[in-house]
Amino acid sequence: MIKTLLAQVKEYKKQSLLSPLFAALEVFFDVSIPFVISLLVDKGVQAGNMQHVILYSFTMLVLATCGLCCGYLAGKFAAQASAGFAANLREGMYEIIQTFSFSNIDKFSTAGLITRMTTDVTNVQNAYQMIIRIVVRAPLTIIVSMMMCFLVNTQLSIIFLVAVLLLGTALFIVIRLAMPNFQKAFRKYDDLNASTQENIAGIRAVKAFVREDYETDKFNQAADTIYHLLVKAEKIVIFNSPIMMTVIFSCIILLAWFGAHFIVVGKLTTGELVSLFSYVFAMMMSLMMLSMIMVMVSMSTASAHRIAAVLQEKPDIINPETPIMEVPSGDIVFEHVGFTYKHGSTKEVLTDINLSIKSGEIIGVIGGTGSGKTSFANLISRLYDVTSGQVFVGGYDVRQYDLEVLRDQVAVVLQKNVLFSGTILDNLRWGNENATEEECIEACRQACADEFIERFPDKYHTWIEQGGSNVSGGQKQRLCIARALLKKPKILILDDSTSAVDTATDAKIREAFAESIPGTTKIIIAQRISSVQHADKILVLENGRISGFASHDELLTTNAIYREIYDVQQQVSGDFDEEGGNR
């Protein structure tokens, strides 16, 4: 884990080394000041020597200034290193997430990945900043102060040694008891983020069903869980402060008592006693800082493990060593394909799929909910890999292609249409970043999107809000179809992507496809038979198996499932589907 995280320090190694270096120099100057104070008191003040007073006062001023400068530089470099480290962690996670397959993302969940890139990185950033500065400064201050104390008076220094051992033991116990609660709390942040994300994404449904109170209660429960875990941990951590103060004041009392006795008998000078007081305060304050840092580090340990898990995750789908860089045609062949979403699972989503599709054919895919229609489409563009068998595109196994090359030639309009904040043209150019405005307009004409775009005041420069919230479901679907057409793919997959448009518009889109992209293999996944009945062949899926694969007329006479779907839809839709399909 540590090796994985430190690999992200990258260009901030210099600052990461300079910060502890200047922190060490700061300790040297700070620890030197009490020694000079003892000389000032003994050789200057008590001896009545004004020259020594001026000399040692000036020396203290120089040491304090040097210590201040070193402290400033240590803090500056620590801030640069930690902020840069955090930026690299976020960039590193974001880059590797882009390589994840759908199964990789499912493993962590969207909310979990967001928590790792925000809360967890912030925790690690704060801990890293403290480690490269304070974790060097505090122990070094304790060690050097202890050495100076033994040089001044060995007997009195035993008091500090015992105090340090007591505080170290107490700190270890406090952290050991508090750390499990901190770890549980940070794991619960995923639930909190998931609740927030789900609520905001589905705010229309929440308001439509008047579920605001329910969602508020659900969020409050997640927040309260984190609250109680953190309070439980803090109740343990708060013992750290009174233990510290008790030990510190005990040291001061014992030092004053025995120090005064030693001065009377001549074993200690007043200046040496003053320096001992300074050293004990420096040691105790360093221990207090160290205790707070250890608590912070213990909190960030769980975050560090979660971040490392993402950085160490290996994408399920990767490019072959010598990938094929061109898709020859839109031919598709499935040979004994079996597929499960979870590795090792015995429950197959698709079982023994065998079929052949020629380039340029229009293939309809129909079946009940959960029959495997979307899974079938996902295997063509290699969004998932088959569990068994092979999928061929253009005569080659899809696992032999470069991923970008394959997906660039297999355009998919997904079931859940996604638009991004930006203009309509910005969204369309996701299909082809170099597309001219005329090409975008033509693609929209083919997708029947031009009719509503022309009604917008800004037309193709109309701003689309995040997620396409300012356009309707049908408008969003047509924009996504136009975006896919701009890719000019060899294979076009429409995954129930005309469900929100009327049958007349659906028919117009199919006619435009036949005219504009005749050589493109078109796979249309639909719930309505009217959307696929004019296809060259229709694939009927039932429970992940092929129930039929033939033309509309053949299936009506040979496939009971298809006939049943057709009869039900005819009864419900009457002549509307038929009329829309013939327009």
Coordinates of C-alpha atoms in Angstrom, one line a residue:
M1 CA 0.0 0.0 0.0
I2 CA 2.7 2.5 1.0
K3 CA 4.7 1.8 -2.1
T4 CA 1.6 2.3 -4.3
L5 CA 0.8 5.7 -2.7
L6 CA 4.3 7.0 -2.6
A7 CA 4.6 6.3 -6.3
Q8 CA 2.2 9.2 -6.8
V9 CA 4.5 11.7 -5.1
K10 CA 6.3 12.0 -8.5
E11 CA 7.5 15.5 -9.2
Y12 CA 7.1 16.6 -5.5
K13 CA 9.9 14.4 -4.2
K14 CA 12.1 17.5 -3.8
Q15 CA 9.6 19.3 -1.7
S16 CA 9.0 16.1 0.3
L17 CA 12.7 15.9 1.2
L18 CA 13.2 19.6 1.8
S19 CA 10.4 19.9 4.3
P20 CA 11.8 17.4 6.8
L21 CA 15.3 18.9 6.3
F22 CA 14.2 22.4 7.2
A23 CA 12.1 20.9 10.0
A24 CA 15.3 19.3 11.4
L25 CA 17.1 22.6 11.1
E26 CA 14.2 24.3 12.9
V27 CA 14.6 21.9 15.8
F28 CA 18.3 22.6 16.0
F29 CA 17.8 26.3 16.3
D30 CA 14.8 26.0 18.7
V31 CA 16.7 23.6 21.0
S32 CA 19.7 25.9 21.0
I33 CA 17.8 28.8 22.5
P34 CA 17.2 27.4 26.0
F35 CA 20.9 26.6 26.2
V36 CA 21.7 30.2 25.4
I37 CA 19.1 31.4 27.9
S38 CA 20.9 29.5 30.7
L39 CA 24.2 31.3 29.7
L40 CA 22.4 34.6 29.6
V41 CA 21.0 34.1 33.1
D42 CA 24.2 32.6 34.7
K43 CA 26.9 34.6 32.9
G44 CA 25.0 37.8 32.1
V45 CA 22.2 38.6 34.5
Q46 CA 23.5 37.0 37.7
A47 CA 27.1 38.0 37.0
G48 CA 26.0 41.6 36.2
N49 CA 28.0 41.4 32.9
M50 CA 26.2 43.6 30.4
Q51 CA 28.4 42.6 27.5
H52 CA 27.3 38.9 28.0
V53 CA 23.7 40.0 28.2
I54 CA 23.9 41.8 24.9
L55 CA 25.9 39.0 23.3
Y56 CA 23.6 36.2 24.3
S57 CA 20.5 38.3 23.6
F58 CA 21.7 38.9 20.1
T59 CA 22.6 35.2 19.7
M60 CA 19.0 34.3 20.8
L61 CA 17.6 36.8 18.2
V62 CA 19.7 35.2 15.4
L63 CA 18.7 31.6 16.5
A64 CA 15.0 32.6 16.7
T65 CA 15.1 34.3 13.3
C66 CA 16.8 31.3 11.7
G67 CA 14.3 28.9 13.4
L68 CA 11.4 31.0 12.1
C69 CA 12.8 31.0 8.5
C70 CA 13.3 27.2 8.6
G71 CA 9.9 26.7 10.1
Y72 CA 8.3 28.8 7.3
L73 CA 10.2 26.9 4.6
A74 CA 9.3 23.6 6.2
G75 CA 5.7 24.5 6.2
K76 CA 5.8 25.9 2.6
F77 CA 7.4 22.8 1.2
A78 CA 5.1 20.5 3.2
A79 CA 2.1 22.3 1.8
Q80 CA 3.4 22.1 -1.8
A81 CA 4.3 18.4 -1.4
S82 CA 1.0 17.4 0.2
A83 CA -1.2 19.4 -2.2
G84 CA 0.7 18.0 -5.2
F85 CA 0.5 14.5 -3.7
A86 CA -3.2 14.8 -3.4
A87 CA -3.6 16.1 -6.9
N88 CA -1.5 13.2 -8.3
L89 CA -3.6 10.7 -6.3
R90 CA -6.8 12.1 -7.7
E91 CA -5.4 12.2 -11.3
G92 CA -4.0 8.7 -10.8
M93 CA -7.3 7.3 -9.7
Y94 CA -9.2 9.1 -12.4
E95 CA -6.9 7.8 -15.1
I96 CA -7.2 4.2 -14.0
I97 CA -11.0 4.5 -13.5
Q98 CA -11.2 5.5 -17.2
T99 CA -9.6 2.1 -18.0
F100 CA -12.0 0.1 -15.8
S101 CA -14.5 -2.2 -17.4
F102 CA -18.1 -2.0 -16.2
S103 CA -17.4 -5.0 -13.8
N104 CA -14.5 -3.0 -12.2
I105 CA -16.8 0.0 -11.6
D106 CA -19.5 -2.3 -10.2
K107 CA -16.9 -3.7 -7.7
F108 CA -16.3 -0.3 -6.1
S109 CA -19.6 1.4 -6.8
T110 CA -19.9 5.0 -8.1
A111 CA -20.4 6.5 -4.6
G112 CA -17.4 4.6 -3.3
L113 CA -15.1 5.9 -6.0
I114 CA -16.3 9.5 -5.4
T115 CA -15.6 9.1 -1.7
R116 CA -12.1 7.9 -2.4
M117 CA -11.4 10.8 -4.7
T118 CA -12.7 13.4 -2.2
T119 CA -12.8 12.6 1.5
D120 CA -10.2 9.8 1.5
V121 CA -7.7 11.9 -0.5
T122 CA -8.2 14.9 1.8
N123 CA -7.4 12.7 4.8
V124 CA -4.3 11.3 3.2
Q125 CA -3.2 14.7 2.1
N126 CA -3.5 16.1 5.7
A127 CA -1.7 13.1 7.1
Y128 CA 1.1 13.4 4.5
Q129 CA 1.7 17.0 5.3
M130 CA 1.9 16.3 9.0
I131 CA 4.2 13.3 8.5
I132 CA 6.9 15.1 6.4
R133 CA 7.0 18.0 8.8
I134 CA 5.7 17.4 12.3
V135 CA 6.5 13.7 12.5
V136 CA 10.1 14.6 11.8
R137 CA 10.1 17.7 14.0
A138 CA 8.3 16.3 17.1
P139 CA 10.4 13.1 17.7
L140 CA 13.6 15.0 16.9
T141 CA 12.6 17.7 19.4
I142 CA 12.0 15.1 22.1
I143 CA 15.3 13.3 21.4
V144 CA 17.5 16.4 21.3
S145 CA 15.7 18.0 24.2
M146 CA 16.2 14.8 26.2
M147 CA 19.9 14.8 25.3
M148 CA 20.3 18.4 26.4
C149 CA 18.5 17.7 29.7
F150 CA 21.0 14.8 30.4
L151 CA 23.9 17.2 29.7
V152 CA 22.5 19.7 32.1
N153 CA 21.5 17.4 34.9
T154 CA 21.2 13.6 34.7
Q155 CA 19.2 13.1 37.9
L156 CA 16.4 15.6 37.0
S157 CA 16.3 14.2 33.4
I158 CA 15.1 10.9 34.7
I159 CA 11.8 12.7 35.5
F160 CA 11.4 13.6 31.8
L161 CA 12.3 10.1 30.7
V162 CA 9.6 8.5 32.8
A163 CA 7.1 11.1 31.7
V164 CA 7.9 10.4 28.0
L165 CA 7.5 6.6 28.5
L166 CA 4.1 7.2 30.3
L167 CA 2.8 9.5 27.6
G168 CA 4.0 7.2 24.9
T169 CA 2.2 4.2 26.5
A170 CA -1.0 6.2 27.0
L171 CA -0.9 7.5 23.4
F172 CA -0.6 3.9 22.1
I173 CA -3.6 2.7 24.1
V174 CA -5.7 5.7 23.1
I175 CA -5.0 5.2 19.3
R176 CA -5.5 1.4 19.5
L177 CA -8.9 1.9 21.0
A178 CA -10.0 4.7 18.8
M179 CA -8.8 3.5 15.4
P180 CA -11.4 0.8 14.7
N181 CA -14.2 3.4 15.1
F182 CA -12.5 5.8 12.7
Q183 CA -12.2 3.0 10.2
K184 CA -15.9 2.1 10.5
A185 CA -16.8 5.8 10.1
F186 CA -15.0 6.3 6.9
R187 CA -16.5 3.1 5.4
K188 CA -19.9 4.6 6.1
Y189 CA -19.1 7.6 4.0
D190 CA -19.9 5.5 1.0
D191 CA -23.4 5.0 2.2
L192 CA -23.8 8.7 2.8
N193 CA -22.5 9.6 -0.6
A194 CA -24.7 6.9 -2.3
S195 CA -27.8 8.3 -0.5
T196 CA -27.0 11.9 -1.6
Q197 CA -26.1 10.9 -5.2
E198 CA -29.3 8.8 -5.6
N199 CA -31.5 11.5 -4.1
I200 CA -30.1 14.3 -6.3
A201 CA -30.1 12.2 -9.5
G202 CA -33.7 11.1 -8.9
I203 CA -35.0 14.3 -7.4
R204 CA -37.9 14.5 -10.0
A205 CA -39.1 11.0 -8.9
V206 CA -38.7 12.0 -5.2
K207 CA -40.9 15.1 -5.7
A208 CA -43.4 13.3 -7.9
F209 CA -44.0 10.6 -5.3
V210 CA -43.8 13.1 -2.4
R211 CA -40.9 11.1 -0.8
E212 CA -38.9 14.1 0.5
D213 CA -39.5 13.1 4.2
Y214 CA -38.5 9.5 3.5
E215 CA -35.3 10.5 1.7
T216 CA -34.5 13.0 4.4
D217 CA -34.8 10.3 7.1
K218 CA -32.6 7.9 5.0
F219 CA -29.9 10.6 4.7
N220 CA -30.2 11.5 8.4
Q221 CA -29.7 7.8 9.4
A222 CA -26.6 7.6 7.3
A223 CA -25.3 10.9 8.7
D224 CA -26.2 9.8 12.3
T225 CA -24.3 6.5 11.9
I226 CA -21.1 8.4 11.0
Y227 CA -21.8 10.9 13.8
H228 CA -22.1 8.2 16.5
L229 CA -19.0 6.4 15.3
L230 CA -16.9 9.6 15.3
V231 CA -18.2 10.7 18.7
K232 CA -17.4 7.2 20.0
A233 CA -13.9 7.5 18.7
E234 CA -13.5 11.1 19.9
K235 CA -14.6 10.1 23.4
I236 CA -11.6 7.9 23.6
V237 CA -9.3 10.5 22.0
I238 CA -10.2 13.2 24.4
F239 CA -8.5 11.3 27.2
N240 CA -5.3 12.1 25.5
S241 CA -5.4 15.8 26.5
P242 CA -6.0 15.4 30.3
I243 CA -3.4 12.7 30.5
M244 CA -0.9 15.0 28.7
M245 CA -1.7 17.9 30.9
T246 CA -1.5 15.8 34.1
V247 CA 1.9 14.5 33.1
I248 CA 3.2 18.0 32.0
F249 CA 2.1 19.7 35.3
S250 CA 3.5 16.8 37.3
C251 CA 6.8 17.3 35.6
I252 CA 6.8 21.0 36.3
I253 CA 6.0 20.5 40.0
L254 CA 8.7 17.9 40.4
L255 CA 11.2 19.9 38.4
A256 CA 10.5 23.0 40.5
W257 CA 10.7 21.1 43.8
F258 CA 13.9 19.1 43.0
G259 CA 15.4 21.9 41.0
A260 CA 15.1 24.4 43.9
H261 CA 16.7 21.8 46.2
F262 CA 19.6 21.3 43.7
I263 CA 20.2 25.0 43.4
V264 CA 20.4 25.4 47.2
V265 CA 23.0 22.6 47.5
G266 CA 24.9 23.9 44.5
K267 CA 24.3 21.1 42.1
L268 CA 22.3 23.3 39.6
T269 CA 22.4 26.9 38.5
T270 CA 19.4 29.1 38.0
G271 CA 20.1 29.4 34.3
E272 CA 20.2 25.6 34.0
L273 CA 16.9 25.3 35.8
V274 CA 15.3 27.8 33.4
S275 CA 16.7 25.8 30.4
L276 CA 15.3 22.6 31.9
F277 CA 11.9 24.2 32.1
S278 CA 12.1 25.2 28.4
Y279 CA 13.2 21.7 27.4
V280 CA 10.4 20.0 29.4
F281 CA 7.8 22.3 27.7
A282 CA 9.3 21.6 24.3
M283 CA 9.2 17.8 24.9
M284 CA 5.6 17.8 26.2
M285 CA 4.3 20.0 23.5
S286 CA 6.0 17.8 20.9
L287 CA 4.4 14.8 22.5
M288 CA 1.0 16.5 22.3
M289 CA 1.5 17.3 18.6
L290 CA 2.7 13.7 18.0
S291 CA -0.4 12.3 19.7
M292 CA -2.7 14.4 17.5
I293 CA -0.7 13.4 14.4
M294 CA -1.0 9.7 15.3
V295 CA -4.7 10.1 15.7
M296 CA -4.8 11.7 12.2
V297 CA -2.6 9.0 10.7
S298 CA -4.8 6.3 12.2
M299 CA -7.9 8.0 10.7
S300 CA -6.2 8.3 7.3
T301 CA -4.9 4.7 7.3
A302 CA -8.4 3.4 6.3
S303 CA -8.5 6.1 3.6
A304 CA -5.0 5.1 2.4
H305 CA -6.1 1.4 2.0
R306 CA -9.2 2.4 0.0
I307 CA -7.2 4.6 -2.3
A308 CA -4.5 2.0 -2.8
A309 CA -7.2 -0.6 -3.7
V310 CA -8.3 1.6 -6.6
L311 CA -4.7 2.3 -7.8
Q312 CA -3.9 -1.4 -7.6
E313 CA -7.0 -2.6 -9.3
K314 CA -6.3 -4.3 -12.6
P315 CA -8.8 -3.6 -15.4
D316 CA -10.7 -6.8 -16.4
I317 CA -10.5 -5.8 -20.1
I318 CA -7.2 -4.8 -21.6
N319 CA -5.6 -4.5 -25.0
P320 CA -3.8 -7.5 -26.5
E321 CA 0.0 -7.2 -26.9
T322 CA -0.3 -6.9 -30.7
P323 CA -3.8 -5.5 -31.3
I324 CA -5.6 -5.3 -34.7
M325 CA -5.9 -1.6 -35.6
E326 CA -8.6 -1.8 -38.2
V327 CA -12.1 -3.3 -38.2
P328 CA -12.6 -4.7 -41.8
S329 CA -16.4 -4.9 -41.8
G330 CA -19.6 -5.0 -39.8
D331 CA -19.9 -8.8 -39.8
I332 CA -20.8 -10.3 -36.4
V333 CA -20.6 -13.9 -35.4
F334 CA -21.4 -15.4 -32.0
E335 CA -20.0 -18.9 -31.4
H336 CA -21.3 -20.8 -28.3
V337 CA -21.2 -17.7 -26.2
G338 CA -21.9 -17.9 -22.5
F339 CA -21.7 -14.9 -20.2
T340 CA -22.0 -14.2 -16.4
Y341 CA -21.5 -10.8 -14.8
K342 CA -19.6 -12.3 -11.8
H343 CA -16.6 -14.5 -12.3
G344 CA -17.2 -18.0 -11.0
S345 CA -20.9 -17.6 -10.9
T346 CA -23.0 -20.5 -12.2
K347 CA -25.9 -18.3 -13.2
E348 CA -25.4 -17.4 -16.8
V349 CA -27.0 -14.3 -18.3
L350 CA -26.5 -15.6 -21.8
T351 CA -26.2 -19.3 -22.7
D352 CA -24.8 -21.0 -25.8
I353 CA -25.6 -18.1 -28.2
N354 CA -24.9 -19.0 -31.8
L355 CA -25.7 -16.6 -34.7
S356 CA -24.2 -14.9 -37.7
I357 CA -24.9 -11.4 -38.9
K358 CA -23.8 -10.0 -42.3
S359 CA -22.4 -6.5 -42.7
G360 CA -25.1 -4.0 -43.5
E361 CA -28.0 -6.1 -42.1
I362 CA -30.6 -4.7 -39.8
I363 CA -31.2 -7.0 -36.9
G364 CA -33.9 -6.5 -34.3
V365 CA -33.5 -7.9 -30.8
I366 CA -36.6 -8.5 -28.6
G367 CA -37.4 -10.3 -25.5
G368 CA -38.8 -9.9 -22.0
T369 CA -37.1 -8.0 -19.2
G370 CA -34.0 -9.8 -18.0
S371 CA -33.7 -11.9 -21.2
G372 CA -30.2 -10.7 -21.9
K373 CA -30.8 -8.2 -24.7
T374 CA -28.4 -5.5 -23.3
S375 CA -25.8 -8.0 -22.3
F376 CA -25.8 -9.4 -25.9
A377 CA -25.1 -5.9 -27.2
N378 CA -22.4 -5.1 -24.6
L379 CA -20.3 -8.1 -25.8
I380 CA -20.1 -6.8 -29.3
S381 CA -18.3 -3.6 -28.3
R382 CA -16.4 -5.5 -25.6
L383 CA -17.8 -3.5 -22.7
Y384 CA -17.7 -7.0 -21.0
D385 CA -15.8 -10.1 -22.0
V386 CA -17.5 -13.4 -22.7
T387 CA -17.3 -16.1 -20.1
S388 CA -17.1 -18.8 -22.7
G389 CA -17.2 -19.0 -26.5
Q390 CA -16.1 -16.2 -28.9
V391 CA -17.6 -13.0 -30.4
F392 CA -16.2 -12.1 -33.9
V393 CA -16.5 -8.7 -35.5
G394 CA -15.2 -8.3 -39.1
G395 CA -13.8 -11.8 -39.0
Y396 CA -11.7 -11.4 -35.8
D397 CA -12.3 -12.1 -32.2
V398 CA -13.1 -8.8 -30.4
R399 CA -10.4 -9.6 -27.9
Q400 CA -7.8 -9.2 -30.7
Y401 CA -8.7 -5.6 -31.4
D402 CA -7.4 -2.4 -29.9
L403 CA -10.2 -1.3 -27.6
E404 CA -10.4 2.2 -29.0
V405 CA -10.4 1.0 -32.6
L406 CA -13.2 -1.5 -31.9
R407 CA -15.4 0.9 -29.9
D408 CA -14.8 3.6 -32.4
Q409 CA -16.4 1.4 -35.1
V410 CA -19.2 0.0 -32.8
A411 CA -21.4 3.0 -31.9
V412 CA -23.7 2.3 -29.0
V413 CA -26.7 4.3 -28.0
L414 CA -27.2 3.0 -24.5
Q415 CA -30.4 2.3 -22.7
K416 CA -29.6 5.1 -20.2
N417 CA -28.9 8.2 -22.4
V418 CA -26.3 10.6 -21.1
L419 CA -25.7 14.1 -22.1
F420 CA -23.1 16.4 -20.7
S421 CA -23.2 20.1 -19.8
G422 CA -22.3 22.1 -22.9
T423 CA -24.0 23.2 -26.1
I424 CA -25.8 20.8 -28.4
L425 CA -22.8 20.9 -30.8
D426 CA -20.4 20.1 -27.9
N427 CA -22.5 17.0 -27.1
L428 CA -22.8 15.9 -30.8
R429 CA -19.0 16.2 -31.2
W430 CA -18.5 13.4 -28.7
G431 CA -19.2 11.2 -31.7
N432 CA -16.6 13.0 -33.8
E433 CA -14.6 15.9 -32.3
N434 CA -13.7 17.2 -35.8
A435 CA -17.3 17.2 -37.2
T436 CA -18.3 20.4 -38.9
E437 CA -21.6 22.1 -38.0
E438 CA -23.1 21.0 -41.3
E439 CA -22.2 17.3 -40.5
C440 CA -23.8 17.7 -37.1
I441 CA -27.0 19.2 -38.6
E442 CA -27.2 16.3 -41.1
A443 CA -26.8 13.7 -38.3
C444 CA -29.6 15.5 -36.4
R445 CA -31.8 15.4 -39.5
Q446 CA -31.3 11.7 -39.8
A447 CA -32.1 11.2 -36.1
C448 CA -35.2 13.5 -36.4
A449 CA -33.6 15.8 -33.8
D450 CA -33.5 18.8 -36.1
E451 CA -37.2 19.5 -35.8
F452 CA -37.0 20.4 -32.1
I453 CA -33.5 21.9 -32.2
E454 CA -34.7 24.5 -34.8
R455 CA -37.3 25.7 -32.3
F456 CA -34.7 26.6 -29.7
P457 CA -33.7 30.3 -29.8
D458 CA -30.0 29.4 -30.0
K459 CA -30.6 26.3 -32.1
Y460 CA -27.4 24.2 -32.2
H461 CA -25.7 26.5 -29.7
T462 CA -28.4 25.8 -27.0
W463 CA -26.9 25.0 -23.7
I464 CA -27.6 21.5 -22.3
E465 CA -27.6 21.3 -18.5
Q466 CA -25.8 18.5 -16.7
G467 CA -27.4 15.2 -17.5
G468 CA -29.6 16.8 -20.2
S469 CA -32.1 17.9 -17.6
N470 CA -33.5 20.7 -19.8
V471 CA -34.6 18.4 -22.7
S472 CA -37.2 15.7 -22.7
G473 CA -36.5 12.0 -22.7
G474 CA -37.3 11.7 -26.4
Q475 CA -35.2 14.7 -27.3
K476 CA -32.3 13.3 -25.4
Q477 CA -32.6 9.9 -27.2
R478 CA -32.6 11.6 -30.6
L479 CA -29.5 13.7 -29.7
C480 CA -27.7 10.5 -28.6
I481 CA -28.6 8.8 -31.8
A482 CA -27.3 11.7 -33.8
R483 CA -24.1 11.7 -31.8
A484 CA -23.6 8.0 -32.6
L485 CA -24.2 8.6 -36.3
L486 CA -21.4 11.1 -36.4
K487 CA -19.0 8.3 -35.7
K488 CA -19.9 6.7 -39.1
P489 CA -19.5 3.3 -37.5
K490 CA -19.5 -0.1 -39.1
I491 CA -21.9 -1.3 -36.5
L492 CA -24.7 0.7 -34.8
I493 CA -26.4 -0.6 -31.7
L494 CA -29.6 1.1 -30.5
D495 CA -30.3 -0.3 -27.0
D496 CA -34.0 0.5 -26.6
S497 CA -33.0 4.1 -27.6
T498 CA -36.3 5.0 -29.3
S499 CA -38.6 4.0 -26.4
A500 CA -39.3 7.7 -25.6
V501 CA -40.3 8.7 -29.1
D502 CA -43.6 8.2 -30.9
T503 CA -43.9 5.4 -33.4
A504 CA -44.1 7.9 -36.3
T505 CA -40.7 9.4 -35.4
D506 CA -39.3 5.9 -34.8
A507 CA -40.3 5.0 -38.3
K508 CA -38.7 8.1 -39.8
I509 CA -35.4 7.4 -37.9
R510 CA -35.4 3.8 -39.4
E511 CA -36.0 5.2 -42.9
A512 CA -33.1 7.7 -42.5
F513 CA -30.8 4.8 -41.4
A514 CA -31.7 2.8 -44.5
E515 CA -30.8 5.8 -46.7
S516 CA -27.8 7.4 -45.0
I517 CA -25.9 4.3 -43.6
P518 CA -26.9 1.4 -45.8
G519 CA -23.5 -0.4 -45.3
T520 CA -23.6 -0.2 -41.5
T521 CA -24.8 -3.2 -39.5
K522 CA -27.7 -2.0 -37.4
I523 CA -28.8 -3.8 -34.2
I524 CA -32.0 -2.4 -32.8
I525 CA -33.0 -3.6 -29.3
A526 CA -36.6 -2.7 -28.6
Q527 CA -39.7 -3.5 -26.6
R528 CA -42.0 -2.6 -29.4
I529 CA -42.4 -5.0 -32.3
S530 CA -43.2 -2.0 -34.6
S531 CA -39.6 -0.9 -34.1
V532 CA -38.0 -4.1 -35.4
Q533 CA -40.6 -5.8 -37.7
H534 CA -39.0 -4.3 -40.8
A535 CA -35.6 -5.7 -39.8
D536 CA -33.9 -8.3 -42.0
K537 CA -33.9 -10.7 -39.1
I538 CA -35.2 -10.5 -35.5
L539 CA -33.5 -12.2 -32.6
V540 CA -35.9 -13.4 -29.9
L541 CA -34.2 -14.0 -26.5
E542 CA -35.7 -15.9 -23.6
N543 CA -33.9 -16.3 -20.3
G544 CA -30.5 -15.8 -22.0
R545 CA -31.1 -18.3 -24.8
I546 CA -32.1 -17.9 -28.5
S547 CA -35.8 -18.6 -28.9
G548 CA -35.9 -17.6 -32.5
F549 CA -33.8 -15.8 -35.2
A550 CA -35.7 -15.1 -38.4
S551 CA -37.7 -12.5 -40.2
H552 CA -40.9 -10.9 -38.8
D553 CA -43.2 -13.0 -41.0
E554 CA -41.4 -16.3 -40.2
L555 CA -41.4 -15.6 -36.5
L556 CA -45.1 -15.0 -36.5
T557 CA -45.7 -18.5 -37.7
T558 CA -42.9 -20.4 -36.0
N559 CA -42.2 -18.7 -32.7
A560 CA -44.8 -18.7 -29.9
I561 CA -43.1 -16.1 -27.8
Y562 CA -42.8 -13.6 -30.6
R563 CA -46.4 -14.2 -31.7
E564 CA -47.6 -13.6 -28.1
I565 CA -45.7 -10.3 -27.8
Y566 CA -47.1 -9.2 -31.2
D567 CA -50.7 -10.1 -30.3
V568 CA -50.5 -8.3 -26.9
Q569 CA -49.0 -5.1 -28.5
Q570 CA -51.6 -5.1 -31.3
Q571 CA -54.4 -5.3 -28.8
V572 CA -52.9 -2.4 -26.7
S573 CA -51.8 -0.2 -29.5
G574 CA -54.5 -0.8 -32.1
D575 CA -53.8 0.8 -35.4
F576 CA -51.4 3.4 -34.0
D577 CA -48.3 1.3 -34.2
E578 CA -49.2 0.0 -37.6
E579 CA -49.9 3.5 -38.9
G580 CA -46.7 4.9 -37.4
G581 CA -44.7 2.1 -38.8
N582 CA -46.0 2.6 -42.3
R583 CA -45.4 6.4 -42.4

